[in-house]
Every structure is written in structure tokens, then in C-alpha cells.
Coordinates of C-alpha atoms and ligand atoms in Angstrom, one line a residue:
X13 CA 48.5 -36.2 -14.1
X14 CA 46.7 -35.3 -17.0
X15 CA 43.2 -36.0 -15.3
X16 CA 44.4 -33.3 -12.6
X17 CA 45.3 -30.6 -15.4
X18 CA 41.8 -31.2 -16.8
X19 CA 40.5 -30.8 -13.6
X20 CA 42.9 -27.5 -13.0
X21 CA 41.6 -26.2 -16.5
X22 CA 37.8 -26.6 -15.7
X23 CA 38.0 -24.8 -12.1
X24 CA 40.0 -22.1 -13.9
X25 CA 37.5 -21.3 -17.1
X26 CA 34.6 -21.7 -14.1
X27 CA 36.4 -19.2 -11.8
X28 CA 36.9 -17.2 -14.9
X29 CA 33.1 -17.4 -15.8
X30 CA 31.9 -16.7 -12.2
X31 CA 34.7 -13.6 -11.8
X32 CA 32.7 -12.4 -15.1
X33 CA 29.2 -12.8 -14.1
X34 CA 30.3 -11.0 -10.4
X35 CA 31.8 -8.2 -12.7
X36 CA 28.6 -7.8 -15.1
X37 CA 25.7 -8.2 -11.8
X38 CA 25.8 -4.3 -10.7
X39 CA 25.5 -3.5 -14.5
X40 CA 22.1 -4.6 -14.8
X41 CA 20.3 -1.9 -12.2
X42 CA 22.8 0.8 -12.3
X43 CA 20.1 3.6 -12.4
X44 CA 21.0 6.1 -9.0
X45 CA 19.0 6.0 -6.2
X46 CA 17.9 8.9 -3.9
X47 CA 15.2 10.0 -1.6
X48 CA 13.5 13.0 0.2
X49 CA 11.5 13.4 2.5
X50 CA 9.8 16.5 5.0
X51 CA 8.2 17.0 8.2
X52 CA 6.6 19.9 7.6
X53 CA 7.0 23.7 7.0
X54 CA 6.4 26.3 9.4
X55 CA 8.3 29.3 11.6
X56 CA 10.6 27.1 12.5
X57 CA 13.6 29.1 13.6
X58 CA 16.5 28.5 15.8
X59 CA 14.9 30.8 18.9
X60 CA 11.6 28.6 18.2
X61 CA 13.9 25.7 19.3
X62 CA 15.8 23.7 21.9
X63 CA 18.7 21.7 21.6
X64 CA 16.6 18.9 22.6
X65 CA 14.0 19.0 20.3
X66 CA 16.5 19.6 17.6
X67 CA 17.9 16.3 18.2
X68 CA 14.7 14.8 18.6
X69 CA 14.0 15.9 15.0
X70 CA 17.1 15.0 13.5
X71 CA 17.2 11.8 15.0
X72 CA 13.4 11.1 14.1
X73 CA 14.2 12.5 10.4
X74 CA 17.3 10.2 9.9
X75 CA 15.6 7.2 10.9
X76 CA 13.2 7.3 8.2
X77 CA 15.2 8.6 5.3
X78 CA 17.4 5.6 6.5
X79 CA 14.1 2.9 6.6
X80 CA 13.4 4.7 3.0
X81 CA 16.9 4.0 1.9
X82 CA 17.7 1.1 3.1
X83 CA 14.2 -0.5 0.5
X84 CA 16.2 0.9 -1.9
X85 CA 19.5 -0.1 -1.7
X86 CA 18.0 -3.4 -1.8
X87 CA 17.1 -3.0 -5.1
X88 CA 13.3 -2.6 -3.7
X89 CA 10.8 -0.3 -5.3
X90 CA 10.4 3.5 -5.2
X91 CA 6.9 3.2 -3.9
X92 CA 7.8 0.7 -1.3
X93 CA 10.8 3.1 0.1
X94 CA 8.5 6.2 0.4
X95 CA 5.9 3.7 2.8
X96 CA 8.6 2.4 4.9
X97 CA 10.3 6.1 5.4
X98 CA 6.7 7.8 6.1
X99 CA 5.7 4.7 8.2
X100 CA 8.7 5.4 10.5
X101 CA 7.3 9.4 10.8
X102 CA 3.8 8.1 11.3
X103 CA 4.7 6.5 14.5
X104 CA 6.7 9.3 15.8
X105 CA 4.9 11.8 18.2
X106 CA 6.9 14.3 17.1
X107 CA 5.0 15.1 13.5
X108 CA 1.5 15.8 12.8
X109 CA 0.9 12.3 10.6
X110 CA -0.3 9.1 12.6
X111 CA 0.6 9.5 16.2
X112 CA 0.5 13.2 17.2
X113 CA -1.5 14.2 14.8
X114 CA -3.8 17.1 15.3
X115 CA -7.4 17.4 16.5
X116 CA -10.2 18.6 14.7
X117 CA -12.8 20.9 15.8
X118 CA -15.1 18.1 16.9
X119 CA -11.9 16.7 19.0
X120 CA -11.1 13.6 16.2
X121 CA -7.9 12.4 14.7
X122 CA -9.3 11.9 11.1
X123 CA -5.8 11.4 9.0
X124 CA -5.1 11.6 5.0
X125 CA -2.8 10.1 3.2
X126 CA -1.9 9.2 -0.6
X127 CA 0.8 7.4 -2.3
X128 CA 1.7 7.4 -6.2
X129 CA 3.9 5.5 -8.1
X130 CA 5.2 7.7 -11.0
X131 CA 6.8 4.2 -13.4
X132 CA 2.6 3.5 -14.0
X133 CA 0.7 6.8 -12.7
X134 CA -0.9 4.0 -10.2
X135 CA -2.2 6.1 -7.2
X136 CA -4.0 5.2 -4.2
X137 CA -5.1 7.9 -1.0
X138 CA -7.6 7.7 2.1
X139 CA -8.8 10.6 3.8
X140 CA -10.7 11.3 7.4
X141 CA -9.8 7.8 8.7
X142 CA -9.6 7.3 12.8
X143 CA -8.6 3.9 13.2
X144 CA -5.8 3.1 11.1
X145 CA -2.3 3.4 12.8
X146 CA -0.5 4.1 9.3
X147 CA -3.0 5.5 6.8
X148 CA 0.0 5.6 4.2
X149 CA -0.1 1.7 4.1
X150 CA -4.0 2.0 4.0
X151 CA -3.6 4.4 0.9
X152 CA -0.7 2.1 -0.6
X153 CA -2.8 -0.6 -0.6
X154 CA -6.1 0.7 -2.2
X155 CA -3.3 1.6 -4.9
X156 CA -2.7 -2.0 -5.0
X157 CA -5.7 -4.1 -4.1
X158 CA -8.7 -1.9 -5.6
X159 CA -10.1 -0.6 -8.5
X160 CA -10.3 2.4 -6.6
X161 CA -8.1 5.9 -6.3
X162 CA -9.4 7.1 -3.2
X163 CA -11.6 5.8 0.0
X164 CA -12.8 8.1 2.5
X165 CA -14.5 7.4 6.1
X166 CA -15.9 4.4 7.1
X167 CA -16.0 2.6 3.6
X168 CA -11.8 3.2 3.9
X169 CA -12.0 1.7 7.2
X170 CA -14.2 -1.0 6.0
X171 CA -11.4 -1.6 3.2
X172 CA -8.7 -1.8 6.0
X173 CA -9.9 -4.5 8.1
X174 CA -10.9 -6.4 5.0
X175 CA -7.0 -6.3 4.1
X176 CA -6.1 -7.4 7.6
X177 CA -5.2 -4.1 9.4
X178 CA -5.7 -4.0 13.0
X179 CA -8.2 -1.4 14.6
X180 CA -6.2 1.3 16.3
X181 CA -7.8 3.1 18.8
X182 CA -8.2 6.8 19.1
X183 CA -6.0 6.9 22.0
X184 CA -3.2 5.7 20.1
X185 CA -2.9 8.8 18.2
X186 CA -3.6 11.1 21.2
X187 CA -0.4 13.4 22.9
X188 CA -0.6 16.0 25.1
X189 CA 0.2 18.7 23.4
X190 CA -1.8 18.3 20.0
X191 CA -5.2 18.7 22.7
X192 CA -3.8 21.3 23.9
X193 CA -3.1 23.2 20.9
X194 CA -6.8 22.1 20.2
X195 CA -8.4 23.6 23.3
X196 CA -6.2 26.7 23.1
X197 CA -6.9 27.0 19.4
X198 CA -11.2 26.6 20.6
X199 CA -11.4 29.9 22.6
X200 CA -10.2 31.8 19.5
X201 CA -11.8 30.6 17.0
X202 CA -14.1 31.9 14.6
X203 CA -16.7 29.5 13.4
X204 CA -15.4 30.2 9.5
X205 CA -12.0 30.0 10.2
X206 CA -10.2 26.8 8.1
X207 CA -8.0 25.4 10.8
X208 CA -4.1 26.6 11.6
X209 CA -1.1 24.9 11.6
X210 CA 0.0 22.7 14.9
X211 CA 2.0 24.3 17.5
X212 CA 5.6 23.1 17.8
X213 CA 5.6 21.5 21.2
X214 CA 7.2 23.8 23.8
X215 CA 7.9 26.5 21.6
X216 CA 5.8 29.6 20.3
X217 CA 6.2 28.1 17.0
X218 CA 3.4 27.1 14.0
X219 CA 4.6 24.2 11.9
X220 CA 2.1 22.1 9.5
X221 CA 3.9 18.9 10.5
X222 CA 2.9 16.9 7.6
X223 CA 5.0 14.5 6.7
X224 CA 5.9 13.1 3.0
X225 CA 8.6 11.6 1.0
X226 CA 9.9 11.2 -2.5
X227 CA 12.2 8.4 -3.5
X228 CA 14.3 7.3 -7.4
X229 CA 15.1 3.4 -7.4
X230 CA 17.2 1.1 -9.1
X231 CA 15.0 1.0 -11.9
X232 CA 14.8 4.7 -12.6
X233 CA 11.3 4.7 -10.9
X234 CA 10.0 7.7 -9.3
X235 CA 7.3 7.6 -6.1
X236 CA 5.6 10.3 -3.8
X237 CA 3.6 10.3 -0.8
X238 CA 2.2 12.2 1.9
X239 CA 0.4 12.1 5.2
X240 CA -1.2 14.4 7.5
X241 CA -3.5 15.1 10.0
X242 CA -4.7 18.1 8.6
X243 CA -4.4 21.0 10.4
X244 CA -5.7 21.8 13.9
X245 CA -9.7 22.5 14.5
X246 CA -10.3 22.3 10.9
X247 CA -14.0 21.2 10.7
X248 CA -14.8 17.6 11.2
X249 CA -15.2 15.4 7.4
X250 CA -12.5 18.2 5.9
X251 CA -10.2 17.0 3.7
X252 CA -6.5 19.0 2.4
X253 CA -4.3 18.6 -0.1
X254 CA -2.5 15.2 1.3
X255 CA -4.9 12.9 0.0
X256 CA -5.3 14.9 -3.7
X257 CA -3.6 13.5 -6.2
X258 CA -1.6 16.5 -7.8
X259 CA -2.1 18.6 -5.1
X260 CA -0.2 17.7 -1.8
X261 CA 1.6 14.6 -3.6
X262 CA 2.8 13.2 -7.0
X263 CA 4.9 11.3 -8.8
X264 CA 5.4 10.6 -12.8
X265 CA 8.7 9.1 -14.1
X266 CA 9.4 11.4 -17.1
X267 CA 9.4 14.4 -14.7
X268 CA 9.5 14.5 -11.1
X269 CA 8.1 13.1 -7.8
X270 CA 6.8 16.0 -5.1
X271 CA 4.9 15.9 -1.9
X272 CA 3.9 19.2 -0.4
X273 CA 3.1 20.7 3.4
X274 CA 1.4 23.8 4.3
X275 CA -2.3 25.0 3.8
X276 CA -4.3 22.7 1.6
X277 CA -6.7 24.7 0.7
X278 CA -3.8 26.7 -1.3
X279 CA -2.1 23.2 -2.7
X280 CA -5.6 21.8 -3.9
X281 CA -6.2 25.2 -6.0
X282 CA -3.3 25.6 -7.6
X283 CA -2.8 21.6 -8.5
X284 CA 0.4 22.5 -6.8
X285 CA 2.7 19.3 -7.0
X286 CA 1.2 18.4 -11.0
X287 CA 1.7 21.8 -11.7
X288 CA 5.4 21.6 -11.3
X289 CA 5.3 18.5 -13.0
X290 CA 3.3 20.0 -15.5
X291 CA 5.8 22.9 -16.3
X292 CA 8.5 20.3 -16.6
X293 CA 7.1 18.5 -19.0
X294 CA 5.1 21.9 -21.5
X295 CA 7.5 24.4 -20.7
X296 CA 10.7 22.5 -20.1
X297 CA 11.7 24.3 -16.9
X298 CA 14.3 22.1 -14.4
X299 CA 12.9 21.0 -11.6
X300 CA 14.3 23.9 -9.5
X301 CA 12.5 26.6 -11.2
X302 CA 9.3 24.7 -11.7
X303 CA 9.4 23.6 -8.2
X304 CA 10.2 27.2 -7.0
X305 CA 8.2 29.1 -8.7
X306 CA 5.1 27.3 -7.2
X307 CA 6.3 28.1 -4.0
X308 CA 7.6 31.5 -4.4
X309 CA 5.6 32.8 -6.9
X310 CA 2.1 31.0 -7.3
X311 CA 1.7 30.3 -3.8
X312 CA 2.5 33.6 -2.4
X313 CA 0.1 34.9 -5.3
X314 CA -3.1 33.1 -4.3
X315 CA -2.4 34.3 -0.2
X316 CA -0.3 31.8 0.6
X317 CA 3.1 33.8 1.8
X318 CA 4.8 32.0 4.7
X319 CA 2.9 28.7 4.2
X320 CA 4.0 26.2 2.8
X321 CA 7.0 23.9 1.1
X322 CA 7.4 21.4 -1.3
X323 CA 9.9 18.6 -1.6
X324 CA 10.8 16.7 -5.2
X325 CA 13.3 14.6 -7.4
X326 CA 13.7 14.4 -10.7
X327 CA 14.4 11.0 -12.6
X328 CA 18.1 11.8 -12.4
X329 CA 17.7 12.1 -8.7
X330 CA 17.9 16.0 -8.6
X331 CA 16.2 17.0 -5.1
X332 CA 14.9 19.9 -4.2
X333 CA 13.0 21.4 -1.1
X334 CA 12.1 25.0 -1.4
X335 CA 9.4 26.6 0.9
X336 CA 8.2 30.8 1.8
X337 CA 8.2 29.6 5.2
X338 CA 11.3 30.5 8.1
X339 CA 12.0 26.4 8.4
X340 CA 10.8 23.0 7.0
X341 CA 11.7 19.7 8.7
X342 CA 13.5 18.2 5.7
X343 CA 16.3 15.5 4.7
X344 CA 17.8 13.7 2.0
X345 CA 20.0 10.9 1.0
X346 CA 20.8 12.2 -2.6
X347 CA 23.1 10.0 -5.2
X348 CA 25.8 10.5 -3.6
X349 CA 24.4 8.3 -0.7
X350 CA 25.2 11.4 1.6
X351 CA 22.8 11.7 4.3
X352 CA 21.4 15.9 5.3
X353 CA 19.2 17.0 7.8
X354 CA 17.7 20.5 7.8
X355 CA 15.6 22.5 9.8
X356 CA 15.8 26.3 8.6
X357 CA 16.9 28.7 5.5
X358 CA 20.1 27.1 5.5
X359 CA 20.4 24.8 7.7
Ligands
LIG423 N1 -1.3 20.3 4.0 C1 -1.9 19.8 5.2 C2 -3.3 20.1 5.1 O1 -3.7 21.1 4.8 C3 -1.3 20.4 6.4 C4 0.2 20.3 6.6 O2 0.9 20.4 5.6 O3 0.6 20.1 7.7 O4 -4.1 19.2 5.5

């Protein structure tokens, strides 16, 4: 009897102990968690659209802010959340990143992409690679497996198949309607002209059609990344802002994470995504007003009306996603674990 209250007093103070440590677990990584991410900005109106590509688009957009999320709901890394969610875009046809992206004049898919981890400042980017079926995870890992910043070329490709990637080839990346938009986009050009924004397919649309994302983990740790293949018939060996640290993407804990879309020439100028980070931190603007006046104000001011967009968090998972363009491809899971979609002004 009095062995069996013993043993009814132990498996009570150990239920007790376990029911505490259950109760204390969530307190120790508490921080909200939030991510962002785009497809591009561009005249992308309602008219400019069909039902079908809407869905196409929303369904396309969801499934990486969920791949994204679902990193960090695991209690996984900022930086690791914004490679799975542009991973996901980098395989669809649908943007200008990976497959479908656009064709330079010479008739090559060279792609740029960067990734930064704002809890060190660790970045890592590739530019004009042809071969590499998600240049994201090429840039993520010259963040983290060389000395390096940035590779371009053949020495990036040179870096991916010594880290194991496979070699993808070009026809992987090819669609239909990016050659198109390429061989229309020939007969009209003007041999200094920089390059234009794809062509939404089936529609009379412009988009840029870069993709990028922004993520806040569990730890309070902010990441950005972007990537693009540039815009169409630029000149073969160019590179935009995707691949610049501080212009197309970047990330710093103690004031925001932002990846941009529209023409790089414009982002790389104006430092456009450090700028805003920049303001935050001298001036002590919010993120909103920092963010917008970049794109509304600076933007515009260097030539840039109705081209571009920026997304970005803050570290209390603030997100914002203003852009002088008539649409962006944009969505969100903010703290509130609600999941939007957007194409246009509003909506
Ligand atoms: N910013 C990209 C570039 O200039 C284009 C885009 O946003 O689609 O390469």
C-alpha cells in the first residue's frame, strides 16, 4: 500500500514536471514569424488578364509563400524560408526567374540571383549563369561555402558543380512565349536600347517577372532574396540589380529585409533596397515611408515612373509592398499567419 502511494506520488510530481516543461517549450522562440514575397511589377491590370491566368498566379504565388512558411513554422531559418519559397517560383513557367525566364539579345537564359541573411550581413549572389536550374541555391551557397560575395559566369558554374549541382540544360529554361517576346522584341530594337520588361503571356501586358522574397523567423532573424532573368534582349554578360547586394535585395536585422523588381539599372543607382534600410536606421523613418518614398519619390525622380516595386519586413514583421507600377505579383503570410494574394492597386 504504501509502496503504491510512493509510486502514485512520483508519476504525479513527474506529470507535474513534464505539464511544466510542455507549458514553458513555446516560450523559448516566441519571436513572430512572417514572410513576403513578389513576382514582379508591371501593367498588370485586370483587362491585361484572364481568369485563368489569375488562378495560375495565385495558385503559383500561394505555393511558395506556403514552402517559405512552412521552413519557418518549423522553427527553420529566415534565410532557409526565402530559398525554399523562391525555389518554388524558380520552377514555375509562369515568372521570369529559372524556368521561363527571359532571353537575352544573343538568345541566352543567363539568370541572377542573391540571397542575404540580415542576423550576420552574410550575403552571397551569382549572376549570368545558364546551367543552374535554381541560381538562388547557387547564390545561397556561395553565402555559405566561400569566401566569396558574388560569382559570375563560368567560374559560378564551375563553383556549382563542385558543390554537387546538376548541369541543367538550356532547354530546361526555354517556353514558348519568353522566345517569342525575344524575336518580337529583335525587329524593334535599337542597338542602345537596355532591354524591356517580359510580356505577360497572352496578354498585351509588360511585367518584370522577377521574383524575390523576404522572411522574420523564430529567432527574430530577417532574410532577403531575389532572382531574375533580367529583362528581355538586354545585352548578353549584363547584369541588373538582383544580384547587387543593396540594390535589388537586402536584409539587416535592426531594420528591414527588401527585394525589389523593375529596371535595374534604376535599383543599382539609387542603392535602392539599402537605401530604405539606410533611412530606417539615420533618419528613423518606419518602414512604410522609407520603403515608399524609394519607390514613389526617388524612383520616379531618376526616370523610373511606372517601373518598379519593392517588397520588405521589418524585424517586428511589418510588410510592405509599394510599387509606381498598375500591378505587382505579390503575397504574404504576415503574423497573423493570414495568407494574401495580390495582383493590382488593391487587390
Ligand atoms: N530587376 C530586374 C533586372 O533589371 C528585372 C525585373 O525586376 O524583372 O534585371
Amino acid at each position: 500500500m504504501r509502496i503504491s502511494l510512493l509510486v502514485t506520488a512520483m508519476l504525479v510530481a513527474l506529470a507535474l514536471a513534464v505539464g511544466a516543461q510542455a507549458k514553458e517549450a513555446p516560450m523559448t522562440s516566441q519571436h513572430p514569424i512572417a514572410i513576403v514575397i513578389h513576382g514582379g511589377a508591371g501593367t498588370i491590370t485586370k483587362e491585361s488578364m484572364t481568369p485563368e491566368l489569375e488562378r495560375e498566379y495565385r495558385a503559383a504565388l500561394t505555393q511558395a509563400l506556403k514552402a517559405g512558411y512552412a521552413v519557418l513554422e518549423d522553427g527553420g531559418r529566415a534565410v532557409d524560408a526565402v530559398q525554399a519559397a523562391i525555389m518554388v517560383m524558380e520552377d514555375s513557367p509562369l515568372f521570369n526567374a529559372g524556368r521561363g525566364a527571359v532571353f537575352t539579345r544573343g538568345g541566352l537564359n543567363q539568370l541572377d540571383a542573391s540571397i542575404m541573411n540580415g542576423a550576420t550581413l552574410e550575403a552571397g549572389a551569382v549572376a549570368a549563369v545558364q546551367h543552374v536550374r535554381h541560381p538562388i541555391k547557387l547564390a545561397w551557397t556561395v553565402m555559405s561555402e566561400s569566401p566569396h560575395v558574388m560569382l559570375v559566369g563560368e567560374g559560378a558554374e564551375n563553383f556549382a558543380w563542385a558543390h554537387g549541382f546538376p548541369y541543367t540544360p538550356a532547354s530546361w529554361f526555354y517556353t514558348e512565349r519568353r522566345w517569342k517576346s525575344h524575336i518580337e522584341g529583335l525587329k524593334t530594337l535599337k542597338s542602345t536600347s537596355a532591354g524591356t520588361p517580359a510580356k505577360i503571356p497572352g496578354a498585351k501586358a509588360y511585367v518584370y517577372d522577377t521574383v524575390g522574397a523576404v522572411a522574420l523567423d523564430r529567432d527574430g532573424h530577417i532574410a532577403a532574396g531575389t532572382s531574375t532573368g533580367g529583362l528581355t534582349n538586354k545585352l548578353d554578360g549584363r547584369v541588373g540589380d538582383s544580384p547587387i547586394i543593396g540594390a535589388g535585395t537586402y536584409a539587416n536585422d535592426a531594420t528591414c529585409g527588401a527585394s525589389g523588381t523593375g529596371t535595374g539599372e534604376l535599383f543599382i543607382r539609387l542603392n535602392l533596397t539599402k537605401s530604405i534600410s539606410d533611412l530606417m536606421a539615420m533618419k528613423g523613418w518606419s518602414l512604410e515611408k522609407a520603403a515608399n518614398y524609394m519607390i514613389h519619390d526617388r524612383l520616379v525622380e531618376l526616370g523610373g515612373k511606372n517601373t518598379g516595386g519593392v517588397i520588405a519586413l521589418d524585424a517586428e514583421g511589418h510588410i510592405v509592398a509599394p510599387f509606381n507600377t498598375p500591378g505587382m505579383y505579390r503575397g504574404w503570410i504576415g503574423t497573423d499567419g493570414e495568407l494574401t494574394v495580390k495582383f493590382y492597386k488593391d487587390r
